[in-house]
Amino acid sequence: MSLLQVNNLSVWFYTRNGVVKAVNDLSFSVNVGQTLAIVGESGSGKSVCCYSLLGLIPCPPGRIESGTADFDGQDLLSLPIKQLRQIRGQHIATIFQDPMTCLNPYLSIGEQLIEPLIYHKNCSRHEARDRAIALLEEVGIQQARGRFNNYPHQFSGGMRQRVMIAMALIAEPRLLIADEPTTALDVTIQAQILELIAEIQRKRNLAMIFISHDLAVVKDIADHIAVMKDGEIVETGPTKSIFDAPQHHYTRELLAAIPSGSKPESSTVSNTVTSNPPLIEIEHLNTWFGGKNAIVKAVDDISLSVERGKILGVVGESGSGKSTLGRSILQLVRPSSGEIRYDNIELTTLKPRALKTLRRRMQMIFQDPYASLNPRMSVFDTLAEPLLYHGLATRKTVTPQVLELMDDVGLAHSAIKKYPHEFSGGQRQRIAIGRAIAVKPEFIVADEPVSALDVTIQKQILELIENLVEKHQLTMLFISHDLSVVRYLCDRIVVMHKGRLVEQGDTETIWANPQDAYTQQLLSAIPSLQDQQPRSRHHETGDSGNRSSE
Amino acid sequence: MSSPGSTDIATNLNAEVHDAEQGTSLWQDAWHRLRKNKMALAGLFVLILLSLLALLTPWIAPYGYEDQDLLLGPTPPSAAHWLGTDTLGRDLLTRILYGGRVSLAVGFIATAVALVIGVLYGTIAGYLGGRVDATMMRLVDILYALPFMIFIILLMVIFGRNILLLFFAIGAVEWLTMARIVRGQVQSLRQQEFVEAAVSLGLSPWRIMRRHLIPNALGPVIVYTTLTIPNVMLLEAFLSFLGLGIQPPQSSWGVLISYGVETMEEYPWLLIFPGLVLSITLFALNFLGDGLRDALDPRASKD
Amino acid sequence: MGRFILNRLLQAIPVLLVVITVTFFLVRLAPGGPFSAEKAVPPEVLKALEIKYQLDQPVIMQYFSYLGDLLQGDFGPSFKYPGRSVSELIFSGLPTTAELGIYALLISMLLGTAAGVVAALKPNSAQDYIPMSTAMIGICLPSFLLGPVLMLIFGIGLEWVPVSGWGNIPGDKILPALTLASGYTAYVARLSRGGMLEVMSQDYIRTARAKGLPEWVVVLKHGLRGGIIPVVAFAGPAFAGLLSGSFVVETIFQIPGLGRFYVQAAFNRDYTVIMGTTVFFATLIIVFNLLSDIAVAWLNPKLRGRQQGSIQSGANE
């Protein structure tokens, strides 16, 4: 029986630059006890369609153009706001993406938890408090009674998301909308939260809409999947058939874009046989921050080496010190102690002048393509600056050289006079890569270069990096939290945890046989397209109680 | 607007719309936005007009600055004296024009003093960081806590009403906020990845400041400068009103208002016209400042 | 929180010392002694006066004895009003100025915040434009202009309210309080509008709406808490501004308060009175800045929670 039936929903935004059809003629339904996953890349309208059901779209510029949304006999889209408020939080609850910003920092979590009960169910505060504490315990907050009056900043990201889940459940809703609930979390926490959401959905027989950009994440949790692109559903069907027999070419593209499997052999044929001499050798490197009483050991006694012409992956979760390691090597952060030898030159004791000539040989690609480009410099200025400054070009020859660089990174020549804000994220990352290779470096530190990008774009940028590494015989330190990406690209990996190096080795060796407990945990947390059964199997087993004890 | 997804939509859309055009820099974007703000444009126009009048005063003023006509005495506006005359029979329009030169000069010069000190101090503190920065900003914090208005009055009382001292005193107050703004900007820019990229390209610190830091810190500085000028003019008028600012025979709008208040029951035009001119100037500057803030705010570009 | 307050109190001490020192030596730098203006004082009388006021001692000794007196709340004697101490003079004008200042502070904080919140709820609508244009007028019509204009219209023209004095005729407090409050009301309105706009665009407001809370709860409970922080932070500086604003307002409306007294002392070059009043004002301003900083910190749970120690980590992560 369908609890929510959406028909022909269209939401348009009237912006300065014209009308954006964020959601166009969308129809879908959600059944009691089932999970519908809406999957799409950023800007596909997947969040807009759900928020418009609850009247949470800012109007203007947004406007609901057409459609009906039948929820239990009522049309959500034509309900007066007063009645819609009765449904929000009481019958339809939402879990948002970023638990850091979605909880009110000025109110205690207890106060925020009991609000739906007080305003929807006329509970007394005392009664509400007891139910809230019971629920907090159910979602895995220990000593919930004592933490009831704590503020959001006193919880970690994963714990906040648990609070958020409790808040959504407190008024016993019938439909749960989860908007990328694990995207902001580390991979090991993501696995725990996904499991919790799945368990709660089953136990309470909820209808759920699970919004995600990541097909791998929804694979285990969804009964049905709707794939969205540019405001429209391009394909919808049971989870199994979407994965096994995708019909639409975009679905296939999405599936193909998920990095899976090992590094293609072709690119490493020459390298795998013999090991090359190391370009970089690091011994007992320490980079510590902070003063006397609060030292953060971001990089804690790390020794490793990077072979010439190879890609070394550095894997770790947020706060593991992997970025600091990369920046320490490039001397963007001064290490506290230890040795870094680049081509047998000791970097840590180098004079600024000598360092300057070395800088040309090692470059960096950054994570955030929105912050890594100077907003006041055009593509030409950005790419010409390193060429001219290092004397690799003259005023006369610089234009053709810039154009050549743009060819290298796949940018159209017509874009040469444009500014960063006029590009999409993927194009910006191409510009940033162009700037890094402009000075013809031998070594590049790539710090999460694809983690801010959509999957299909991510695939393109990864391919670009792969090609450039091969073409220019680059050596690379590739930093990422995403093990699938690292496996796809890197020859060797090192795993970092809390500033320490816990394991290193050939990618496939570690993949097949991780030694360290943390590495094992990390690997088992990856949502993967292979190796696991689709979710419908779990569903048939019925009783959910034993799953949590598995 | 933080509607879900609308940011992406806007960026995608921008990319598409601009595909046809040549690149437009953020400055050009800001100018386009400013041009749509009627009040800010009107403010800009009024300011240009006032500045021209102030520059050309000696040639266009209908009467001499010191010309008295004691027999005429105070008269309401007439064909001969458009804005009337004061108790000594001096032409009010002429006096407002000359007073405007002083008021505007105080506004612009004292703001320039604040701008130079503040930008230098803030850039140095923000760029060097660490202990130097901590010491420099602690000094600013202490100065901030001082009751400057009261000190200025004290200074004026003790050392007499000296226009140079006034520039210095006002500039000394206003640079603090400027320094804080610039330092905050430089500090957050320094942590941006594009500055790290510039460092890793081996660019010299001077080039990084000139090409990467200052152009990006300029927006807020321009906005704050525009909003400091009316503050300074107000401060001067305030002191002059108390009899602690500009000294006769020089005069400013504040001085004229002060005289106007004394005789407002009999000769209200002596208060109304100088007051009107001061208010219009303050309006113009504030509207322009607000308009610039909206135009230069990157967040405003999203909707 | 306790540590924070203690910290801020300790920071205020050097600031206060700087104020006292600067004021003391500035006054000493002034050309001529306090008695040189009076014509033809016989040398022996002058000598006696200097001994009486300890002016014959080295400046550094005078400085320390002044500091010592200050610690006991003694601002020294007035040079122009023989037989009266500066403290007496200050406390005779203080109640009037304090009353005026409190009225103005209340008007500006309450009215300003209300106007700003109303404007922020519907940005770029009439509900926004009307209060904000009014606020712009408030900012561009300084008190020394607004006061006389109000007086002309409501006092002299319409004869609704008295035009001068304080507490003598009913209604004579209205115009001065409004005049003093106008600029700050306008500024507070702009600040609270900005603060509310910022807060209302935060993700947690969307969360509150998604819970189905009535809009007034969303605004007043979830929004206002963060939105008024800029206003609270401004309360300290606003107090300093109100104090100097009272110089003008008390002069215009002929109110026998501390501000008018200060301006008169400035003209009379009554140096001990100026110095005493300056130190007194400075102390008040520093105290109010401190209070507003503490209030801001109290509004922020991250700072407030310091004393009980935050529990940072999750249990099973």
PDB file of N, CA and C in Angstrom, chain A residues 12-79:
ATOM      1  N   TRP A  12      10.051  24.971  -9.878  1.00  0.00           N
ATOM      2  CA  TRP A  12      10.956  25.812 -10.653  1.00  0.00           C
ATOM      3  C   TRP A  12      11.507  26.919  -9.783  1.00  0.00           C
ATOM      4  N   PHE A  13      12.724  27.324 -10.089  1.00  0.00           N
ATOM      5  CA  PHE A  13      13.320  28.463  -9.397  1.00  0.00           C
ATOM      6  C   PHE A  13      13.432  29.633 -10.353  1.00  0.00           C
ATOM      7  N   TYR A  14      12.941  30.779  -9.912  1.00  0.00           N
ATOM      8  CA  TYR A  14      13.007  31.980 -10.754  1.00  0.00           C
ATOM      9  C   TYR A  14      14.193  32.809 -10.302  1.00  0.00           C
ATOM     10  N   THR A  15      15.333  32.650 -10.959  1.00  0.00           N
ATOM     11  CA  THR A  15      16.550  33.353 -10.539  1.00  0.00           C
ATOM     12  C   THR A  15      16.808  34.533 -11.472  1.00  0.00           C
ATOM     13  N   ARG A  16      17.811  35.284 -11.087  1.00  0.00           N
ATOM     14  CA  ARG A  16      18.213  36.448 -11.874  1.00  0.00           C
ATOM     15  C   ARG A  16      18.526  36.047 -13.327  1.00  0.00           C
ATOM     16  N   ASN A  17      19.055  34.849 -13.471  1.00  0.00           N
ATOM     17  CA  ASN A  17      19.513  34.443 -14.802  1.00  0.00           C
ATOM     18  C   ASN A  17      18.484  33.630 -15.565  1.00  0.00           C
ATOM     19  N   GLY A  18      17.282  33.557 -15.040  1.00  0.00           N
ATOM     20  CA  GLY A  18      16.253  32.817 -15.756  1.00  0.00           C
ATOM     21  C   GLY A  18      15.628  31.739 -14.891  1.00  0.00           C
ATOM     22  N   VAL A  19      14.781  30.942 -15.519  1.00  0.00           N
ATOM     23  CA  VAL A  19      14.053  29.917 -14.779  1.00  0.00           C
ATOM     24  C   VAL A  19      14.863  28.626 -14.759  1.00  0.00           C
ATOM     25  N   VAL A  20      15.003  28.058 -13.557  1.00  0.00           N
ATOM     26  CA  VAL A  20      15.672  26.765 -13.435  1.00  0.00           C
ATOM     27  C   VAL A  20      14.617  25.735 -13.069  1.00  0.00           C
ATOM     28  N   LYS A  21      14.478  24.739 -13.921  1.00  0.00           N
ATOM     29  CA  LYS A  21      13.495  23.699 -13.622  1.00  0.00           C
ATOM     30  C   LYS A  21      14.172  22.664 -12.739  1.00  0.00           C
ATOM     31  N   ALA A  22      14.171  22.924 -11.434  1.00  0.00           N
ATOM     32  CA  ALA A  22      14.891  22.070 -10.497  1.00  0.00           C
ATOM     33  C   ALA A  22      14.267  20.679 -10.447  1.00  0.00           C
ATOM     34  N   VAL A  23      12.939  20.647 -10.453  1.00  0.00           N
ATOM     35  CA  VAL A  23      12.225  19.380 -10.481  1.00  0.00           C
ATOM     36  C   VAL A  23      11.174  19.494 -11.572  1.00  0.00           C
ATOM     37  N   ASN A  24      11.132  18.538 -12.461  1.00  0.00           N
ATOM     38  CA  ASN A  24      10.256  18.671 -13.607  1.00  0.00           C
ATOM     39  C   ASN A  24       9.431  17.402 -13.813  1.00  0.00           C
ATOM     40  N   ASP A  25       8.132  17.525 -13.562  1.00  0.00           N
ATOM     41  CA  ASP A  25       7.176  16.465 -13.883  1.00  0.00           C
ATOM     42  C   ASP A  25       7.587  15.128 -13.261  1.00  0.00           C
ATOM     43  N   LEU A  26       7.712  15.155 -11.956  1.00  0.00           N
ATOM     44  CA  LEU A  26       8.242  14.003 -11.250  1.00  0.00           C
ATOM     45  C   LEU A  26       7.099  13.189 -10.640  1.00  0.00           C
ATOM     46  N   SER A  27       7.160  11.884 -10.780  1.00  0.00           N
ATOM     47  CA  SER A  27       6.166  11.030 -10.128  1.00  0.00           C
ATOM     48  C   SER A  27       6.871   9.858  -9.465  1.00  0.00           C
ATOM     49  N   PHE A  28       6.480   9.582  -8.239  1.00  0.00           N
ATOM     50  CA  PHE A  28       6.999   8.385  -7.571  1.00  0.00           C
ATOM     51  C   PHE A  28       6.090   8.041  -6.408  1.00  0.00           C
ATOM     52  N   SER A  29       6.263   6.851  -5.854  1.00  0.00           N
ATOM     53  CA  SER A  29       5.453   6.508  -4.690  1.00  0.00           C
ATOM     54  C   SER A  29       6.308   5.733  -3.694  1.00  0.00           C
ATOM     55  N   VAL A  30       5.904   5.820  -2.438  1.00  0.00           N
ATOM     56  CA  VAL A  30       6.616   5.107  -1.385  1.00  0.00           C
ATOM     57  C   VAL A  30       5.599   4.261  -0.619  1.00  0.00           C
ATOM     58  N   ASN A  31       5.943   3.011  -0.393  1.00  0.00           N
ATOM     59  CA  ASN A  31       5.026   2.117   0.304  1.00  0.00           C
ATOM     60  C   ASN A  31       5.397   1.995   1.771  1.00  0.00           C
ATOM     61  N   VAL A  32       4.421   1.646   2.562  1.00  0.00           N
ATOM     62  CA  VAL A  32       4.656   1.398   3.983  1.00  0.00           C
ATOM     63  C   VAL A  32       5.674   0.274   4.132  1.00  0.00           C
ATOM     64  N   GLY A  33       6.642   0.496   4.997  1.00  0.00           N
ATOM     65  CA  GLY A  33       7.611  -0.562   5.270  1.00  0.00           C
ATOM     66  C   GLY A  33       8.679  -0.705   4.205  1.00  0.00           C
ATOM     67  N   GLN A  34       8.716   0.214   3.266  1.00  0.00           N
ATOM     68  CA  GLN A  34       9.717   0.082   2.202  1.00  0.00           C
ATOM     69  C   GLN A  34      10.565   1.341   2.093  1.00  0.00           C
ATOM     70  N   THR A  35      11.725   1.173   1.492  1.00  0.00           N
ATOM     71  CA  THR A  35      12.633   2.304   1.320  1.00  0.00           C
ATOM     72  C   THR A  35      12.797   2.614  -0.155  1.00  0.00           C
ATOM     73  N   LEU A  36      12.533   3.866  -0.486  1.00  0.00           N
ATOM     74  CA  LEU A  36      12.806   4.332  -1.839  1.00  0.00           C
ATOM     75  C   LEU A  36      14.070   5.172  -1.782  1.00  0.00           C
ATOM     76  N   ALA A  37      15.057   4.820  -2.582  1.00  0.00           N
ATOM     77  CA  ALA A  37      16.257   5.645  -2.647  1.00  0.00           C
ATOM     78  C   ALA A  37      16.167   6.537  -3.872  1.00  0.00           C
ATOM     79  N   ILE A  38      16.388   7.827  -3.668  1.00  0.00           N
ATOM     80  CA  ILE A  38      16.476   8.741  -4.806  1.00  0.00           C
ATOM     81  C   ILE A  38      17.949   9.076  -4.979  1.00  0.00           C
ATOM     82  N   VAL A  39      18.491   8.695  -6.113  1.00  0.00           N
ATOM     83  CA  VAL A  39      19.925   8.847  -6.336  1.00  0.00           C
ATOM     84  C   VAL A  39      20.154   9.823  -7.475  1.00  0.00           C
ATOM     85  N   GLY A  40      21.094  10.740  -7.266  1.00  0.00           N
ATOM     86  CA  GLY A  40      21.415  11.685  -8.331  1.00  0.00           C
ATOM     87  C   GLY A  40      22.597  12.519  -7.913  1.00  0.00           C
ATOM     88  N   GLU A  41      23.179  13.228  -8.879  1.00  0.00           N
ATOM     89  CA  GLU A  41      24.337  14.058  -8.563  1.00  0.00           C
ATOM     90  C   GLU A  41      23.872  15.424  -8.083  1.00  0.00           C
ATOM     91  N   SER A  42      24.816  16.276  -7.680  1.00  0.00           N
ATOM     92  CA  SER A  42      24.407  17.576  -7.159  1.00  0.00           C
ATOM     93  C   SER A  42      23.698  18.360  -8.263  1.00  0.00           C
ATOM     94  N   GLY A  43      22.640  19.047  -7.857  1.00  0.00           N
ATOM     95  CA  GLY A  43      21.875  19.810  -8.834  1.00  0.00           C
ATOM     96  C   GLY A  43      20.851  18.984  -9.582  1.00  0.00           C
ATOM     97  N   SER A  44      20.700  17.718  -9.219  1.00  0.00           N
ATOM     98  CA  SER A  44      19.739  16.896  -9.949  1.00  0.00           C
ATOM     99  C   SER A  44      18.317  17.116  -9.445  1.00  0.00           C
ATOM    100  N   GLY A  45      18.178  17.830  -8.324  1.00  0.00           N
ATOM    101  CA  GLY A  45      16.841  18.135  -7.820  1.00  0.00           C
ATOM    102  C   GLY A  45      16.319  17.119  -6.817  1.00  0.00           C
ATOM    103  N   LYS A  46      17.186  16.217  -6.374  1.00  0.00           N
ATOM    104  CA  LYS A  46      16.707  15.147  -5.490  1.00  0.00           C
ATOM    105  C   LYS A  46      16.282  15.679  -4.130  1.00  0.00           C
ATOM    106  N   SER A  47      17.034  16.658  -3.598  1.00  0.00           N
ATOM    107  CA  SER A  47      16.623  17.222  -2.311  1.00  0.00           C
ATOM    108  C   SER A  47      15.441  18.166  -2.484  1.00  0.00           C
ATOM    109  N   VAL A  48      15.483  18.943  -3.551  1.00  0.00           N
ATOM    110  CA  VAL A  48      14.413  19.920  -3.788  1.00  0.00           C
ATOM    111  C   VAL A  48      13.059  19.227  -3.809  1.00  0.00           C
ATOM    112  N   CYS A  49      12.965  18.061  -4.436  1.00  0.00           N
ATOM    113  CA  CYS A  49      11.662  17.426  -4.567  1.00  0.00           C
ATOM    114  C   CYS A  49      11.133  17.020  -3.198  1.00  0.00           C
ATOM    115  N   CYS A  50      12.017  16.549  -2.308  1.00  0.00           N
ATOM    116  CA  CYS A  50      11.530  16.154  -0.987  1.00  0.00           C
ATOM    117  C   CYS A  50      11.173  17.351  -0.115  1.00  0.00           C
ATOM    118  N   TYR A  51      12.030  18.383  -0.178  1.00  0.00           N
ATOM    119  CA  TYR A  51      11.740  19.557   0.643  1.00  0.00           C
ATOM    120  C   TYR A  51      10.467  20.259   0.187  1.00  0.00           C
ATOM    121  N   SER A  52      10.181  20.211  -1.112  1.00  0.00           N
ATOM    122  CA  SER A  52       8.988  20.898  -1.589  1.00  0.00           C
ATOM    123  C   SER A  52       7.728  20.212  -1.055  1.00  0.00           C
ATOM    124  N   LEU A  53       7.807  18.920  -0.791  1.00  0.00           N
ATOM    125  CA  LEU A  53       6.657  18.227  -0.220  1.00  0.00           C
ATOM    126  C   LEU A  53       6.314  18.792   1.151  1.00  0.00           C
ATOM    127  N   LEU A  54       7.338  19.211   1.883  1.00  0.00           N
ATOM    128  CA  LEU A  54       7.123  19.697   3.250  1.00  0.00           C
ATOM    129  C   LEU A  54       7.036  21.214   3.300  1.00  0.00           C
ATOM    130  N   GLY A  55       7.047  21.851   2.139  1.00  0.00           N
ATOM    131  CA  GLY A  55       6.983  23.321   2.119  1.00  0.00           C
ATOM    132  C   GLY A  55       8.234  23.959   2.667  1.00  0.00           C
ATOM    133  N   LEU A  56       9.376  23.325   2.493  1.00  0.00           N
ATOM    134  CA  LEU A  56      10.623  23.864   3.040  1.00  0.00           C
ATOM    135  C   LEU A  56      11.474  24.538   1.963  1.00  0.00           C
ATOM    136  N   ILE A  57      10.888  24.784   0.801  1.00  0.00           N
ATOM    137  CA  ILE A  57      11.613  25.470  -0.275  1.00  0.00           C
ATOM    138  C   ILE A  57      11.377  26.969  -0.111  1.00  0.00           C
ATOM    139  N   PRO A  58      12.421  27.784  -0.146  1.00  0.00           N
ATOM    140  CA  PRO A  58      12.191  29.220  -0.051  1.00  0.00           C
ATOM    141  C   PRO A  58      11.444  29.728  -1.290  1.00  0.00           C
ATOM    142  N   CYS A  59      10.286  30.329  -1.048  1.00  0.00           N
ATOM    143  CA  CYS A  59       9.495  30.860  -2.158  1.00  0.00           C
ATOM    144  C   CYS A  59       9.275  32.350  -1.929  1.00  0.00           C
ATOM    145  N   PRO A  60       9.626  33.247  -2.832  1.00  0.00           N
ATOM    146  CA  PRO A  60      10.502  33.017  -3.951  1.00  0.00           C
ATOM    147  C   PRO A  60      11.932  32.723  -3.464  1.00  0.00           C
ATOM    148  N   PRO A  61      12.837  32.285  -4.338  1.00  0.00           N
ATOM    149  CA  PRO A  61      12.730  32.153  -5.793  1.00  0.00           C
ATOM    150  C   PRO A  61      12.021  30.878  -6.238  1.00  0.00           C
ATOM    151  N   GLY A  62      11.795  29.932  -5.293  1.00  0.00           N
ATOM    152  CA  GLY A  62      11.203  28.672  -5.731  1.00  0.00           C
ATOM    153  C   GLY A  62       9.698  28.793  -5.908  1.00  0.00           C
ATOM    154  N   ARG A  63       9.127  27.941  -6.753  1.00  0.00           N
ATOM    155  CA  ARG A  63       7.679  27.906  -6.902  1.00  0.00           C
ATOM    156  C   ARG A  63       7.273  26.509  -7.329  1.00  0.00           C
ATOM    157  N   ILE A  64       6.228  25.993  -6.672  1.00  0.00           N
ATOM    158  CA  ILE A  64       5.731  24.684  -7.072  1.00  0.00           C
ATOM    159  C   ILE A  64       4.773  24.907  -8.231  1.00  0.00           C
ATOM    160  N   GLU A  65       5.147  24.426  -9.395  1.00  0.00           N
ATOM    161  CA  GLU A  65       4.400  24.736 -10.606  1.00  0.00           C
ATOM    162  C   GLU A  65       3.188  23.836 -10.770  1.00  0.00           C
ATOM    163  N   SER A  66       3.389  22.553 -10.462  1.00  0.00           N
ATOM    164  CA  SER A  66       2.274  21.642 -10.679  1.00  0.00           C
ATOM    165  C   SER A  66       2.486  20.390  -9.836  1.00  0.00           C
ATOM    166  N   GLY A  67       1.485  19.557  -9.791  1.00  0.00           N
ATOM    167  CA  GLY A  67       1.645  18.261  -9.161  1.00  0.00           C
ATOM    168  C   GLY A  67       0.772  18.061  -7.945  1.00  0.00           C
ATOM    169  N   THR A  68       0.672  16.810  -7.526  1.00  0.00           N
ATOM    170  CA  THR A  68      -0.030  16.461  -6.299  1.00  0.00           C
ATOM    171  C   THR A  68       0.879  15.534  -5.516  1.00  0.00           C
ATOM    172  N   ALA A  69       0.717  15.558  -4.199  1.00  0.00           N
ATOM    173  CA  ALA A  69       1.473  14.641  -3.367  1.00  0.00           C
ATOM    174  C   ALA A  69       0.502  14.077  -2.349  1.00  0.00           C
ATOM    175  N   ASP A  70      -0.027  12.911  -2.654  1.00  0.00           N
ATOM    176  CA  ASP A  70      -1.054  12.327  -1.810  1.00  0.00           C
ATOM    177  C   ASP A  70      -0.404  11.564  -0.671  1.00  0.00           C
ATOM    178  N   PHE A  71      -0.563  12.104   0.545  1.00  0.00           N
ATOM    179  CA  PHE A  71      -0.020  11.441   1.723  1.00  0.00           C
ATOM    180  C   PHE A  71      -1.193  11.041   2.601  1.00  0.00           C
ATOM    181  N   ASP A  72      -1.523   9.755   2.604  1.00  0.00           N
ATOM    182  CA  ASP A  72      -2.569   9.263   3.482  1.00  0.00           C
ATOM    183  C   ASP A  72      -3.869  10.035   3.263  1.00  0.00           C
ATOM    184  N   GLY A  73      -4.203  10.282   2.004  1.00  0.00           N
ATOM    185  CA  GLY A  73      -5.473  10.929   1.702  1.00  0.00           C
ATOM    186  C   GLY A  73      -5.445  12.440   1.660  1.00  0.00           C
ATOM    187  N   GLN A  74      -4.314  13.048   2.008  1.00  0.00           N
ATOM    188  CA  GLN A  74      -4.240  14.511   1.951  1.00  0.00           C
ATOM    189  C   GLN A  74      -3.226  14.924   0.892  1.00  0.00           C
ATOM    190  N   ASP A  75      -3.521  15.993   0.154  1.00  0.00           N
ATOM    191  CA  ASP A  75      -2.558  16.482  -0.827  1.00  0.00           C
ATOM    192  C   ASP A  75      -1.629  17.492  -0.156  1.00  0.00           C
ATOM    193  N   LEU A  76      -0.391  17.068   0.086  1.00  0.00           N
ATOM    194  CA  LEU A  76       0.556  17.910   0.816  1.00  0.00           C
ATOM    195  C   LEU A  76       0.755  19.259   0.133  1.00  0.00           C
ATOM    196  N   LEU A  77       0.713  19.253  -1.196  1.00  0.00           N
ATOM    197  CA  LEU A  77       1.056  20.476  -1.925  1.00  0.00           C
ATOM    198  C   LEU A  77      -0.045  21.525  -1.835  1.00  0.00           C
ATOM    199  N   SER A  78      -1.288  21.113  -1.565  1.00  0.00           N
ATOM    200  CA  SER A  78      -2.345  22.112  -1.499  1.00  0.00           C
ATOM    201  C   SER A  78      -2.819  22.361  -0.069  1.00  0.00           C
ATOM    202  N   LEU A  79      -2.180  21.711   0.897  1.00  0.00           N
ATOM    203  CA  LEU A  79      -2.579  21.928   2.291  1.00  0.00           C
ATOM    204  C   LEU A  79      -2.195  23.328   2.748  1.00  0.00           C
TER     205      LEU A  79
END
